[in-house]
XYZ file of C-alpha atoms in Angstrom:
315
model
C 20.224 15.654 -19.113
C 18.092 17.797 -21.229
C 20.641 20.156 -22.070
C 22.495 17.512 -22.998
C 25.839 15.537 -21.421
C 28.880 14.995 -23.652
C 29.490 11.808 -24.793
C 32.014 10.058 -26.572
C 30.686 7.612 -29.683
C 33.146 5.031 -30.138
C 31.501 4.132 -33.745
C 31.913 7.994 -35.056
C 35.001 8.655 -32.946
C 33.885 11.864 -31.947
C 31.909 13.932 -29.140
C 28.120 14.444 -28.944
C 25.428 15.668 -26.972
C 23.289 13.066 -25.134
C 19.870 14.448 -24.090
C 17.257 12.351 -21.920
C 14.194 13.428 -20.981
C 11.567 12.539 -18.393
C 8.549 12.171 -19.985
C 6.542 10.381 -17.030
C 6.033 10.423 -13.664
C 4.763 6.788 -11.893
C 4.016 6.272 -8.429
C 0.594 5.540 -6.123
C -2.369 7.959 -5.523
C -0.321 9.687 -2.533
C 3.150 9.677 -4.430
C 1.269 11.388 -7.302
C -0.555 13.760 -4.641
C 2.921 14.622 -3.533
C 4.506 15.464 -6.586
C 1.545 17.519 -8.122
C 0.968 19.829 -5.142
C -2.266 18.544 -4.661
C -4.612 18.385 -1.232
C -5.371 15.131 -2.332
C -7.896 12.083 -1.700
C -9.845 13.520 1.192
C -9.973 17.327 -0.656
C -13.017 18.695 -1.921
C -11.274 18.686 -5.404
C -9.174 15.629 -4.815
C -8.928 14.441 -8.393
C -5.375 14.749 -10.063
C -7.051 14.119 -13.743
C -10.204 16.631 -13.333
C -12.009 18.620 -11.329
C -15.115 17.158 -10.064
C -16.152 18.694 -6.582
C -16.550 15.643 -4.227
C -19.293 15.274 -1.417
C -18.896 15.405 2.321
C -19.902 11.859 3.960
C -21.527 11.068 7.587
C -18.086 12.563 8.850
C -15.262 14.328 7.217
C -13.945 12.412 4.515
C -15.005 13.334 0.796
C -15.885 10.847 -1.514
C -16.412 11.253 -5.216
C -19.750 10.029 -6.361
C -20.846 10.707 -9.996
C -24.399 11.242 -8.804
C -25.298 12.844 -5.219
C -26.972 10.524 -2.736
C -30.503 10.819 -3.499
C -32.276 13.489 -0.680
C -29.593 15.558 0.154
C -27.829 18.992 -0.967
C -24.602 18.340 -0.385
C -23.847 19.354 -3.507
C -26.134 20.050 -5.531
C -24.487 21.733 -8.852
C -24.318 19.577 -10.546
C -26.885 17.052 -9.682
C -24.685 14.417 -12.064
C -21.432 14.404 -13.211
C -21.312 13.279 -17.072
C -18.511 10.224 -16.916
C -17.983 10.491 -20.488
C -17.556 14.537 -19.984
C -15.529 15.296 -16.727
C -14.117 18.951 -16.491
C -10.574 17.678 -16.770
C -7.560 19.382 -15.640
C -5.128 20.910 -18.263
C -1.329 21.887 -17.477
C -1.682 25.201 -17.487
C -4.556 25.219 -14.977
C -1.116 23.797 -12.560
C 0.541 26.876 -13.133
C -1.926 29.275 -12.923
C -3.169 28.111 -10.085
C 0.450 27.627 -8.608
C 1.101 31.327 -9.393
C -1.967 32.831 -7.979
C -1.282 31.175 -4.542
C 2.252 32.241 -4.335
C 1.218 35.955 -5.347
C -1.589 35.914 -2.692
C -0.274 38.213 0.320
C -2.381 36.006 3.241
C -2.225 33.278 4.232
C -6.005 32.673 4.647
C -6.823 33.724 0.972
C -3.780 31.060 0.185
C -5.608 28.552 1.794
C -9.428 29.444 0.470
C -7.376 29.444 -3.115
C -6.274 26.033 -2.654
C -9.428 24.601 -1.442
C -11.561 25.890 -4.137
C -8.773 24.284 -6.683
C -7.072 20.940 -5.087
C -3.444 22.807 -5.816
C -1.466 23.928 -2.958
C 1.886 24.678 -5.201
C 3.948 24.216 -8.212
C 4.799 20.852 -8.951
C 7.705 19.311 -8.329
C 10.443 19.326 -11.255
C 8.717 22.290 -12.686
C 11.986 23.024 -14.576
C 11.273 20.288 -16.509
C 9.590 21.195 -20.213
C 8.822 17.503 -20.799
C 6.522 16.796 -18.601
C 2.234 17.608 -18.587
C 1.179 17.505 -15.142
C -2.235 16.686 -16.461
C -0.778 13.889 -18.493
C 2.132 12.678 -17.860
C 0.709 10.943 -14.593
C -1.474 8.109 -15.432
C -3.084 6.062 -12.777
C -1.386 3.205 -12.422
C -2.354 0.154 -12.795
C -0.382 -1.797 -10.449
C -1.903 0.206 -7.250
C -4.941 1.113 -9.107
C -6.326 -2.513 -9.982
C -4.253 -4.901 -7.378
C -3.644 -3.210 -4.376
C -7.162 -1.057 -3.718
C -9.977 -2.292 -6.297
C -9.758 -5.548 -6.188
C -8.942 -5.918 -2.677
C -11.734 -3.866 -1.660
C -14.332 -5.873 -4.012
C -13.380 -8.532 -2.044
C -14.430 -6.765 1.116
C -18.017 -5.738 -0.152
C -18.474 -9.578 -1.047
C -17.066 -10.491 2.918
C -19.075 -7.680 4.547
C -15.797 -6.304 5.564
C -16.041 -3.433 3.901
C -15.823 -0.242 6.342
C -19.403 -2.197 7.330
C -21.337 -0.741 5.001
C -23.439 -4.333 4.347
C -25.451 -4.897 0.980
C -28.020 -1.927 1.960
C -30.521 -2.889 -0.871
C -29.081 -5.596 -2.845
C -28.121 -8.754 -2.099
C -24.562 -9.064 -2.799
C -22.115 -10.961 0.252
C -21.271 -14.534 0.187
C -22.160 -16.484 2.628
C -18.782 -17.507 4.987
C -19.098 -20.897 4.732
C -18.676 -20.839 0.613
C -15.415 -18.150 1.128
C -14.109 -20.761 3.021
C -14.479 -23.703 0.127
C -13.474 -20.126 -2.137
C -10.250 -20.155 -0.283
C -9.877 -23.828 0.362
C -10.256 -24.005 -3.960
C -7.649 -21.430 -4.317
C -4.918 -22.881 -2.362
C -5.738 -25.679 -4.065
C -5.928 -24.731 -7.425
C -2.323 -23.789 -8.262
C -0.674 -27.240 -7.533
C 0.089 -27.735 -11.043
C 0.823 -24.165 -12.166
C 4.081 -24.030 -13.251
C 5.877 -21.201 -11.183
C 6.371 -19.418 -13.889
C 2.664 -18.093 -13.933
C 2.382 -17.800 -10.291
C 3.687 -18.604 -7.001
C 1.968 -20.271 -4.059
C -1.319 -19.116 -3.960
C -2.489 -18.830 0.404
C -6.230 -19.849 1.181
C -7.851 -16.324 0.493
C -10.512 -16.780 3.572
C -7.651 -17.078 5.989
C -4.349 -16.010 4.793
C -4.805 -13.413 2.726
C -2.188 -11.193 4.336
C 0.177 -12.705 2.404
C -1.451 -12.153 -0.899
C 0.870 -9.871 -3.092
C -0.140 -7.497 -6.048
C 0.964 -10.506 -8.260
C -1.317 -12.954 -6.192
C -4.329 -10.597 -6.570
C -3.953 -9.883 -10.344
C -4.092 -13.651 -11.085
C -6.529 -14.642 -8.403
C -8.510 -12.278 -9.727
C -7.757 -12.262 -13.219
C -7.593 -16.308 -14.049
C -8.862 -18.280 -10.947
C -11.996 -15.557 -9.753
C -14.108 -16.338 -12.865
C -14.103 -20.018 -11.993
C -13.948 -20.023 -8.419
C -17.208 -17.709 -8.036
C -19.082 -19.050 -10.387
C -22.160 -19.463 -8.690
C -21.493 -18.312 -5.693
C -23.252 -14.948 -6.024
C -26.840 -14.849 -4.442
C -27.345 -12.814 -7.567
C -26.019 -13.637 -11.366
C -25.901 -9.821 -12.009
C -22.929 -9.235 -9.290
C -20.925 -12.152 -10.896
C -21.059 -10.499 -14.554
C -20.251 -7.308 -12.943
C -17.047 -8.896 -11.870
C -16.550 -10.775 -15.095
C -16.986 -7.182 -16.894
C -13.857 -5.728 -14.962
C -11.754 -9.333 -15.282
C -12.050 -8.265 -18.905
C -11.849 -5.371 -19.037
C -8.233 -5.541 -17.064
C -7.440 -8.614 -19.867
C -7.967 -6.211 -22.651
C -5.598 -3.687 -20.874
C -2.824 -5.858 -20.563
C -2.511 -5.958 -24.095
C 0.642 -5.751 -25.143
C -0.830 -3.131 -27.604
C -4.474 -1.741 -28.183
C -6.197 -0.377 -31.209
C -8.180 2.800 -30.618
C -11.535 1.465 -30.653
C -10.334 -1.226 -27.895
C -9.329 1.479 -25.874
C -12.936 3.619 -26.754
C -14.476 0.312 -25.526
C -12.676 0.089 -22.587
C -13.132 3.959 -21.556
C -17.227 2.774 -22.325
C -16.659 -0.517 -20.290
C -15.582 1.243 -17.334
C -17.995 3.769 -17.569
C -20.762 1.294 -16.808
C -18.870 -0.955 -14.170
C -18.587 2.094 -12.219
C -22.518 3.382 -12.391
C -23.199 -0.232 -11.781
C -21.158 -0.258 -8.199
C -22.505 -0.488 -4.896
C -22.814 2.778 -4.372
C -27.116 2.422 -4.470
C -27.171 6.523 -4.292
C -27.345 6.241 -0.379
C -25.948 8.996 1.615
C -24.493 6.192 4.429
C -22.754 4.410 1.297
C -20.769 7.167 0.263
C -17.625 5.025 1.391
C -18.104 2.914 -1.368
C -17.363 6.189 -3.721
C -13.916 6.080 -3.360
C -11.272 8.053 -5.475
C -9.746 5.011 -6.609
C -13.079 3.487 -8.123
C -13.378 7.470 -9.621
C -9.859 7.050 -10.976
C -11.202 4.166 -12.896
C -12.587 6.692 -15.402
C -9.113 7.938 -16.155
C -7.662 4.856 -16.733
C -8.162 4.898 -21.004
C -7.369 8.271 -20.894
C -3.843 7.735 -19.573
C -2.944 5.182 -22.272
C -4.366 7.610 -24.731
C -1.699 9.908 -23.776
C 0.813 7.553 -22.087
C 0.616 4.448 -24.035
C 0.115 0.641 -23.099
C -0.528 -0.497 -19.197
C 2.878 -2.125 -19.504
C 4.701 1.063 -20.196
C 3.616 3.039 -17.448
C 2.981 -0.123 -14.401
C 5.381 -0.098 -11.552
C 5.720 -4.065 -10.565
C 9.411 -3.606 -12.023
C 9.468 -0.983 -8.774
C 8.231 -2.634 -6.162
């Protein structure tokens, strides 16, 4: 297609050229992963956007922390990552990388290569000129937001989450008010049209069958409400309330640049408020979805609006 198919235009009577080009690439973390070339999530470079060097936890899984757990060396250059100022990736750093693995003669100095970049190969389609493999990728919202973030917030308020606990805050709710939370959101959606949503299970017990589409406006129009006081602490309710905005302002059906400035900002600070606590034994909470929260207002810089790049017309 990008040399061009002939085509017949009935208006002009007469043959043309018809060129398409693919100018992005959508998918989830591991789709991504695929495509790229990359080692991925659990690499000590695992990020598709930049290269920040992630940190061994208590076993072998990486996480991506901004900031080290306090007392330890696991990596200590550099002690902080600057949010605002992450070494990103650039296309060419794809194919150089790409190009030194394929020229190396052993397959041990192929492997040390790849480790000490995150790139195992060339990229899929790499005949095709349109696309940036640092850019044309943005992290999707749909899997980003709805099917890992939110979910997951939901397990640090449940103590579900890979039982990590609170540590030192103070941040569960107690099971007996999830179960009026999910008793309220069964509830609530009786007079909903259908329109807005479909039937809405009791979150507490049946939230199996919650759906990306159940999640974005659970969390999005009914979570605000519904935890409203329910928080031991005021300050973990606002820090939901920040990202509930923050994901309004991004559905935007368009977004001035400083919106998008405030968002990058806005995200910035949800994630160094997270419940991370610098604590070696909470590295689990560092996830590289949470990190891939800091790309998100960089890939509607380049990509445009969340709506143009989401896949719920997909899946």
């Amino acid at each position: 297609l990008a040399y061009g198919i002939p085509t017949f235009d009935i208006a002009q009577q007469q043959m043309f050229l018809l060129h398409a080009y693919i100018i992005f690439k959508l998918g989830d973390i591991i789709a991504i992963e695929k495509f790229l070339k990359i080692k991925g999530h659990n690499a000590i470079y695992p990020c598709r956007s930049c290269k920040i060097r992630a940190v061994r936890g208590p076993g072998k899984t990486h996480y991506v922390p901004l900031c080290p757990p306090r007392g330890t060396n696991c990596n200590p250059t550099p002690t902080r990552w600057e949010p605002d100022n992450l070494p990103l990736r650039r296309h060419q750093d794809f194919i150089d990388v790409a190009a030194q693995i394929n020229t190396a003669i052993t397959k041990v100095e192929k492997e040390r290569i790849a480790k000490q970049t995150g790139i195992k190969d060339f990229p899929t389609l790499r005949r095709v000129g349109a696309l940036d493999y640092a850019r044309s990728m943005p992290w999707e919202w749909f899997h980003l937001f709805l099917e890992n973030i939110i979910p997951n917030l939901v397990d640090f308020w449940t103590g579900q989450f890979k039982a990590l606990g609170p540590g030192i805050e103070d941040f569960e709710i107690a099971p007996h008010i999830w179960e009026e939370v999910g008793k309220e959101t069964a509830a609530a959606v009786q007079h909903i049209p259908v329109s807005f949503v479909r039937v809405l299970s009791n979150i507490a017990s049946d939230r199996s069958l919650f759906t990306a589409e159940s999640w974005c406006f659970w969390f999005v129009y009914l979570a605000p409400k519904l935890l409203e006081g329910r928080f031991p602490k005021a300050k973990y309710y606002k820090h939901m309330c920040e990202l509930v905005e923050v994901m309004k302002i991004t559905l935007q059906f368009c977004m001035t640049l400083e919106q998008l400035n405030q968002v990058e900002q806005r995200l910035i600070g949800w994630v160094e408020k997270y419940y991370y606590q610098y604590c070696v034994e909470r590295l689990p909470a560092c996830t590289l979805t949470i990190h891939g929260l800091l790309h998100v207002a960089q890939g509607i810089r380049h990509c445009g609006p969340i709506w143009t790049t989401w896949t719920f017309y997909m899946e």
